[in-house]
Amino acid sequence: MDKKIVLVTGCAKGGIGYEYCKAFADQNCHVFATDIPQRIIDIVDLPNDTVETLALDVTCDESVSSAVETIVSKYGRIDILVNNAGIGSTGPLAELPLESIRKAWEVNALGQLRLIQHVVPHMATRPGGGTIVNVGSVVGRVPTPWAGSYCASKATVQAFTEALRVEVRPFGIKVVLVIPGAVRSNLGKAAMENLKGIEWKLYKGYKEAIEERARASQVGKATEGGAFARHVVRKVLRPNPPKHIVFGHMTCLFAFLSWSPLWVRDSFFAKRFNLNNKL
């Protein structure tokens, strides 16, 4: 049986995409590990016989088209697409620059749709269809203070994934929504870097609380990235993968919050992120 051809976005070392590549390779798949050109050098230490690296910028139509055509021309198909590329976006919505919000949506939401629109036509013409894996987040269901921009981009991913799953059903294409909890990756470090030099106005007294939110998913008992990736990959490779894969630290807490009255949720987050008292 031919190896499954897997395309993963956002694969620089230190991220979950890198761990996805290792996990798929361990399951005898042939993997295309992709990232923006300037980070391709960070995709190292992956087995050369089962993993190929390829430059791909999810915000650029030409880059996505070129990468997809390169894979299809070489192997004739893409069996699994993992839409993993994403960036953080931390700060109060009343002050966070719209350009920062726009960039998060361009990468986290439109970036996934861009890949989908280039890959689905190839999958739809094959008898076996294929599998599309979109990466959402628990905060796409339960938004948190200081990360409204990021949460909204992930809520968008959840919404279009649910619609897409039904729309591509006639072509035999399966769609999986991955809903991570707190998982260790370089996302928190990058979010902290992005906050450097920012001076809030109305929210200047909440600087520490905002920084705390930026690193919240990376501290304490956050799930190790490799363990998370292996769990997801095993489920994605099933003949009939689940529609949702919910896994990682704090997923039970967010499930509870999603069913709780809004006053409970608001009180929890206000206390957690220092929003109970006026400055």
Coordinates of C-alpha atoms in Angstrom, one line a residue:
M1 CA 0.0 0.0 0.0
D2 CA 1.3 3.5 -0.9
K3 CA 2.3 5.8 1.9
K4 CA -0.2 8.5 2.6
I5 CA 1.0 11.9 1.4
V6 CA 0.6 14.5 4.2
L7 CA 0.9 18.3 3.9
V8 CA 1.4 20.1 7.2
T9 CA 1.6 23.9 7.6
G10 CA 3.5 25.8 10.2
C11 CA 6.3 23.3 10.9
A12 CA 9.2 25.3 12.4
K13 CA 11.0 23.5 15.2
G14 CA 9.5 24.2 18.6
G15 CA 6.0 24.2 17.4
I16 CA 3.2 21.5 17.3
G17 CA 3.5 21.3 13.4
Y18 CA 7.0 20.0 13.8
E19 CA 5.7 17.3 16.2
Y20 CA 2.9 16.5 13.7
C21 CA 5.5 15.8 11.1
K22 CA 7.4 13.4 13.3
A23 CA 4.3 11.6 14.4
F24 CA 3.1 11.1 10.8
A25 CA 6.5 10.0 9.7
D26 CA 6.5 7.4 12.6
Q27 CA 3.2 6.1 11.2
N28 CA 4.9 5.4 7.8
C29 CA 3.5 8.5 6.0
H30 CA 5.4 10.7 3.6
V31 CA 5.2 14.2 4.9
F32 CA 5.7 17.7 3.4
A33 CA 6.8 20.0 6.3
T34 CA 6.1 23.6 5.3
D35 CA 6.6 27.0 6.7
I36 CA 7.4 30.5 5.5
P37 CA 10.7 30.8 3.6
Q38 CA 12.6 32.5 6.4
R39 CA 11.7 29.7 8.8
I40 CA 12.5 26.8 6.6
I41 CA 15.9 26.6 8.2
D42 CA 14.2 25.8 11.5
I43 CA 12.7 22.6 10.1
V44 CA 15.6 20.4 11.0
D45 CA 16.3 17.0 12.5
L46 CA 13.4 15.4 10.6
P47 CA 14.0 12.1 8.8
N48 CA 15.0 12.9 5.2
D49 CA 13.6 9.7 3.8
T50 CA 10.0 10.4 5.0
V51 CA 9.9 14.2 5.4
E52 CA 10.4 16.8 2.7
T53 CA 10.6 20.5 3.4
L54 CA 8.8 23.1 1.3
A55 CA 8.4 26.8 1.6
L56 CA 4.8 27.8 2.0
D57 CA 3.3 31.1 3.1
V58 CA -0.4 30.6 4.0
T59 CA -1.2 34.3 3.4
C60 CA 0.0 34.2 -0.2
D61 CA -2.1 32.7 -3.0
E62 CA 0.9 32.2 -5.3
S63 CA 2.9 30.4 -2.5
V64 CA 0.1 28.1 -1.6
S65 CA -0.7 27.3 -5.3
S66 CA 3.0 26.6 -6.0
A67 CA 3.4 24.3 -3.0
V68 CA 0.2 22.3 -3.7
E69 CA 1.1 21.9 -7.4
T70 CA 4.6 20.8 -6.5
I71 CA 3.3 18.0 -4.3
V72 CA 0.6 16.9 -6.7
S73 CA 2.9 16.9 -9.7
K74 CA 5.4 14.8 -7.8
Y75 CA 3.1 12.3 -6.1
G76 CA -0.3 12.7 -7.8
R77 CA -2.2 13.5 -4.7
I78 CA -2.5 14.9 -1.2
D79 CA -4.1 12.5 1.2
I80 CA -4.1 14.6 4.3
L81 CA -3.9 18.3 4.8
V82 CA -3.1 19.6 8.3
N83 CA -3.9 23.3 8.6
N84 CA -1.7 24.0 11.6
A85 CA -0.1 27.4 10.9
G86 CA -1.2 30.0 13.3
I87 CA -0.1 33.0 15.3
G88 CA -1.1 34.6 18.6
S89 CA -2.8 38.0 19.0
T90 CA -2.8 39.3 22.5
G91 CA -4.1 42.6 23.9
P92 CA -7.3 44.4 24.8
L93 CA -9.7 44.7 21.9
A94 CA -10.3 48.4 22.5
E95 CA -6.7 49.1 21.9
L96 CA -5.1 46.3 19.9
P97 CA -4.1 47.7 16.5
L98 CA -6.4 46.6 13.7
E99 CA -3.4 45.6 11.7
S100 CA -2.4 43.1 14.4
I101 CA -6.0 41.7 14.4
R102 CA -6.0 41.6 10.6
K103 CA -2.8 39.6 10.5
A104 CA -4.1 37.0 13.0
W105 CA -7.2 36.5 11.0
E106 CA -5.2 36.3 7.7
V107 CA -3.0 33.5 9.1
N108 CA -5.3 31.7 11.5
A109 CA -8.5 31.7 9.5
L110 CA -8.1 32.8 5.9
G111 CA -4.8 30.9 5.7
Q112 CA -6.6 27.7 6.4
L113 CA -9.3 28.5 3.9
R114 CA -6.7 29.3 1.3
L115 CA -5.2 25.9 1.6
I116 CA -8.6 24.2 1.6
Q117 CA -9.5 26.0 -1.7
H118 CA -6.3 24.8 -3.4
V119 CA -6.4 21.2 -2.0
V120 CA -10.1 20.3 -2.2
P121 CA -10.2 20.3 -6.1
H122 CA -7.4 17.7 -6.1
M123 CA -9.0 15.5 -3.4
A124 CA -12.5 15.8 -5.0
T125 CA -11.2 14.1 -8.2
R126 CA -9.8 11.1 -6.4
P127 CA -11.9 8.0 -5.5
G128 CA -10.5 8.0 -2.0
G129 CA -11.1 11.6 -1.4
G130 CA -8.9 12.7 1.5
T131 CA -8.8 14.2 4.9
I132 CA -8.6 17.9 6.0
V133 CA -7.6 18.6 9.5
N134 CA -8.2 22.2 10.7
V135 CA -6.7 23.3 14.0
G136 CA -9.0 25.4 16.2
S137 CA -8.7 25.9 20.0
V138 CA -10.7 25.6 23.2
V139 CA -10.8 29.4 23.2
G140 CA -12.7 29.3 20.0
R141 CA -15.6 28.0 22.1
V142 CA -14.9 29.9 25.3
P143 CA -13.2 33.3 24.6
T144 CA -10.9 34.7 27.2
P145 CA -10.0 38.3 28.1
W146 CA -6.8 39.8 26.5
A147 CA -7.0 37.4 23.6
G148 CA -10.3 38.3 21.9
S149 CA -8.6 38.6 18.5
Y150 CA -7.0 35.2 18.6
C151 CA -10.2 33.6 20.1
A152 CA -12.3 35.1 17.3
S153 CA -10.0 33.8 14.6
K154 CA -10.3 30.3 16.1
A155 CA -14.1 30.6 16.5
T156 CA -14.1 31.4 12.8
V157 CA -12.1 28.2 12.1
Q158 CA -14.7 26.2 14.1
A159 CA -17.6 27.7 12.2
F160 CA -16.3 27.1 8.7
T161 CA -15.0 23.7 9.6
E162 CA -18.5 22.6 10.6
A163 CA -19.9 23.9 7.3
L164 CA -17.1 22.5 5.2
R165 CA -17.5 19.0 6.6
V166 CA -21.0 18.7 5.1
E167 CA -20.2 20.5 1.9
V168 CA -17.3 18.1 0.9
R169 CA -19.2 15.0 1.9
P170 CA -20.3 14.2 -1.6
F171 CA -16.6 13.9 -2.6
G172 CA -15.7 11.5 0.1
I173 CA -13.5 14.1 1.8
K174 CA -13.4 13.8 5.6
V175 CA -13.0 16.9 7.8
V176 CA -11.6 16.9 11.3
L177 CA -11.5 19.8 13.8
V178 CA -8.7 19.6 16.3
I179 CA -9.5 21.5 19.5
P180 CA -6.3 21.8 21.6
G181 CA -6.2 22.8 25.2
A182 CA -3.0 24.1 26.7
V183 CA -0.2 22.5 24.7
R184 CA 3.5 23.5 25.0
S185 CA 4.9 25.1 21.8
N186 CA 6.7 28.3 20.7
L187 CA 3.3 30.1 20.5
G188 CA 3.6 31.6 24.0
K189 CA 7.2 32.8 23.4
A190 CA 6.2 34.5 20.2
A191 CA 3.2 36.1 21.8
M192 CA 5.4 37.6 24.5
E193 CA 7.9 38.9 21.9
N194 CA 5.0 40.6 20.1
L195 CA 4.1 42.5 23.3
K196 CA 7.5 44.0 23.7
G197 CA 7.5 47.8 23.2
I198 CA 3.7 48.1 23.3
E199 CA 2.4 50.8 25.6
W200 CA -1.2 50.5 26.5
K201 CA -3.2 53.6 27.3
L202 CA -6.5 52.8 29.0
Y203 CA -5.1 49.4 30.0
K204 CA -1.6 50.4 31.1
G205 CA -2.3 49.2 34.6
Y206 CA -3.1 45.7 33.3
K207 CA 0.2 45.2 31.6
E208 CA 1.2 42.3 33.8
A209 CA -2.2 40.6 33.4
I210 CA -2.0 40.9 29.6
E211 CA 1.5 39.4 29.6
E212 CA 0.2 36.6 31.9
R213 CA -2.5 35.8 29.3
A214 CA 0.2 35.7 26.5
R215 CA 2.0 32.9 28.3
A216 CA -1.0 31.2 30.0
S217 CA -1.1 28.1 27.7
Q218 CA 2.6 27.4 28.2
V219 CA 3.0 27.2 32.0
G220 CA 2.1 24.7 34.7
K221 CA 0.8 21.3 33.4
A222 CA 0.5 22.2 29.7
T223 CA 0.5 19.1 27.6
E224 CA 3.8 18.2 25.9
G225 CA 3.7 18.9 22.2
G226 CA 4.9 15.5 21.1
A227 CA 2.3 13.6 23.1
F228 CA -0.4 15.9 21.8
A229 CA 0.7 15.4 18.2
R230 CA 0.9 11.6 18.5
H231 CA -2.6 11.4 20.0
V232 CA -4.0 13.5 17.1
V233 CA -2.2 11.7 14.4
R234 CA -3.4 8.3 15.5
K235 CA -7.0 9.4 15.4
V236 CA -6.6 11.2 12.0
L237 CA -5.2 8.1 10.4
R238 CA -8.2 6.0 11.4
P239 CA -10.4 4.8 8.4
N240 CA -13.2 7.0 9.9
P241 CA -11.6 9.8 12.0
P242 CA -13.6 11.6 14.6
K243 CA -15.2 14.9 13.6
H244 CA -13.7 16.6 16.7
I245 CA -10.4 15.8 18.5
V246 CA -10.4 17.6 21.9
F247 CA -7.2 17.0 23.8
G248 CA -4.7 18.8 26.1
H249 CA -4.5 20.4 29.5
M250 CA -7.5 22.5 30.6
T251 CA -9.9 21.0 28.1
C252 CA -12.1 19.7 30.9
L253 CA -12.2 23.2 32.5
F254 CA -13.2 24.8 29.2
A255 CA -15.8 22.2 28.7
F256 CA -17.3 23.1 32.1
L257 CA -17.1 26.8 31.3
S258 CA -18.8 26.3 27.9
W259 CA -21.9 24.9 29.8
S260 CA -21.8 27.3 32.7
P261 CA -24.0 30.4 33.0
L262 CA -22.3 33.5 31.6
W263 CA -22.0 35.1 35.0
V264 CA -19.9 32.1 36.2
R265 CA -17.6 32.4 33.1
D266 CA -17.3 36.1 33.5
S267 CA -16.5 35.9 37.2
F268 CA -13.9 33.2 36.6
F269 CA -12.0 35.1 33.9
A270 CA -12.3 38.5 35.7
K271 CA -10.6 37.0 38.7
R272 CA -8.1 35.0 36.7
F273 CA -6.9 38.1 34.7
N274 CA -7.3 40.8 37.3
L275 CA -10.4 42.5 35.9
N276 CA -12.5 42.8 39.1
N277 CA -11.1 46.2 40.2
K278 CA -10.9 49.5 38.5
L279 CA -7.5 51.2 38.5

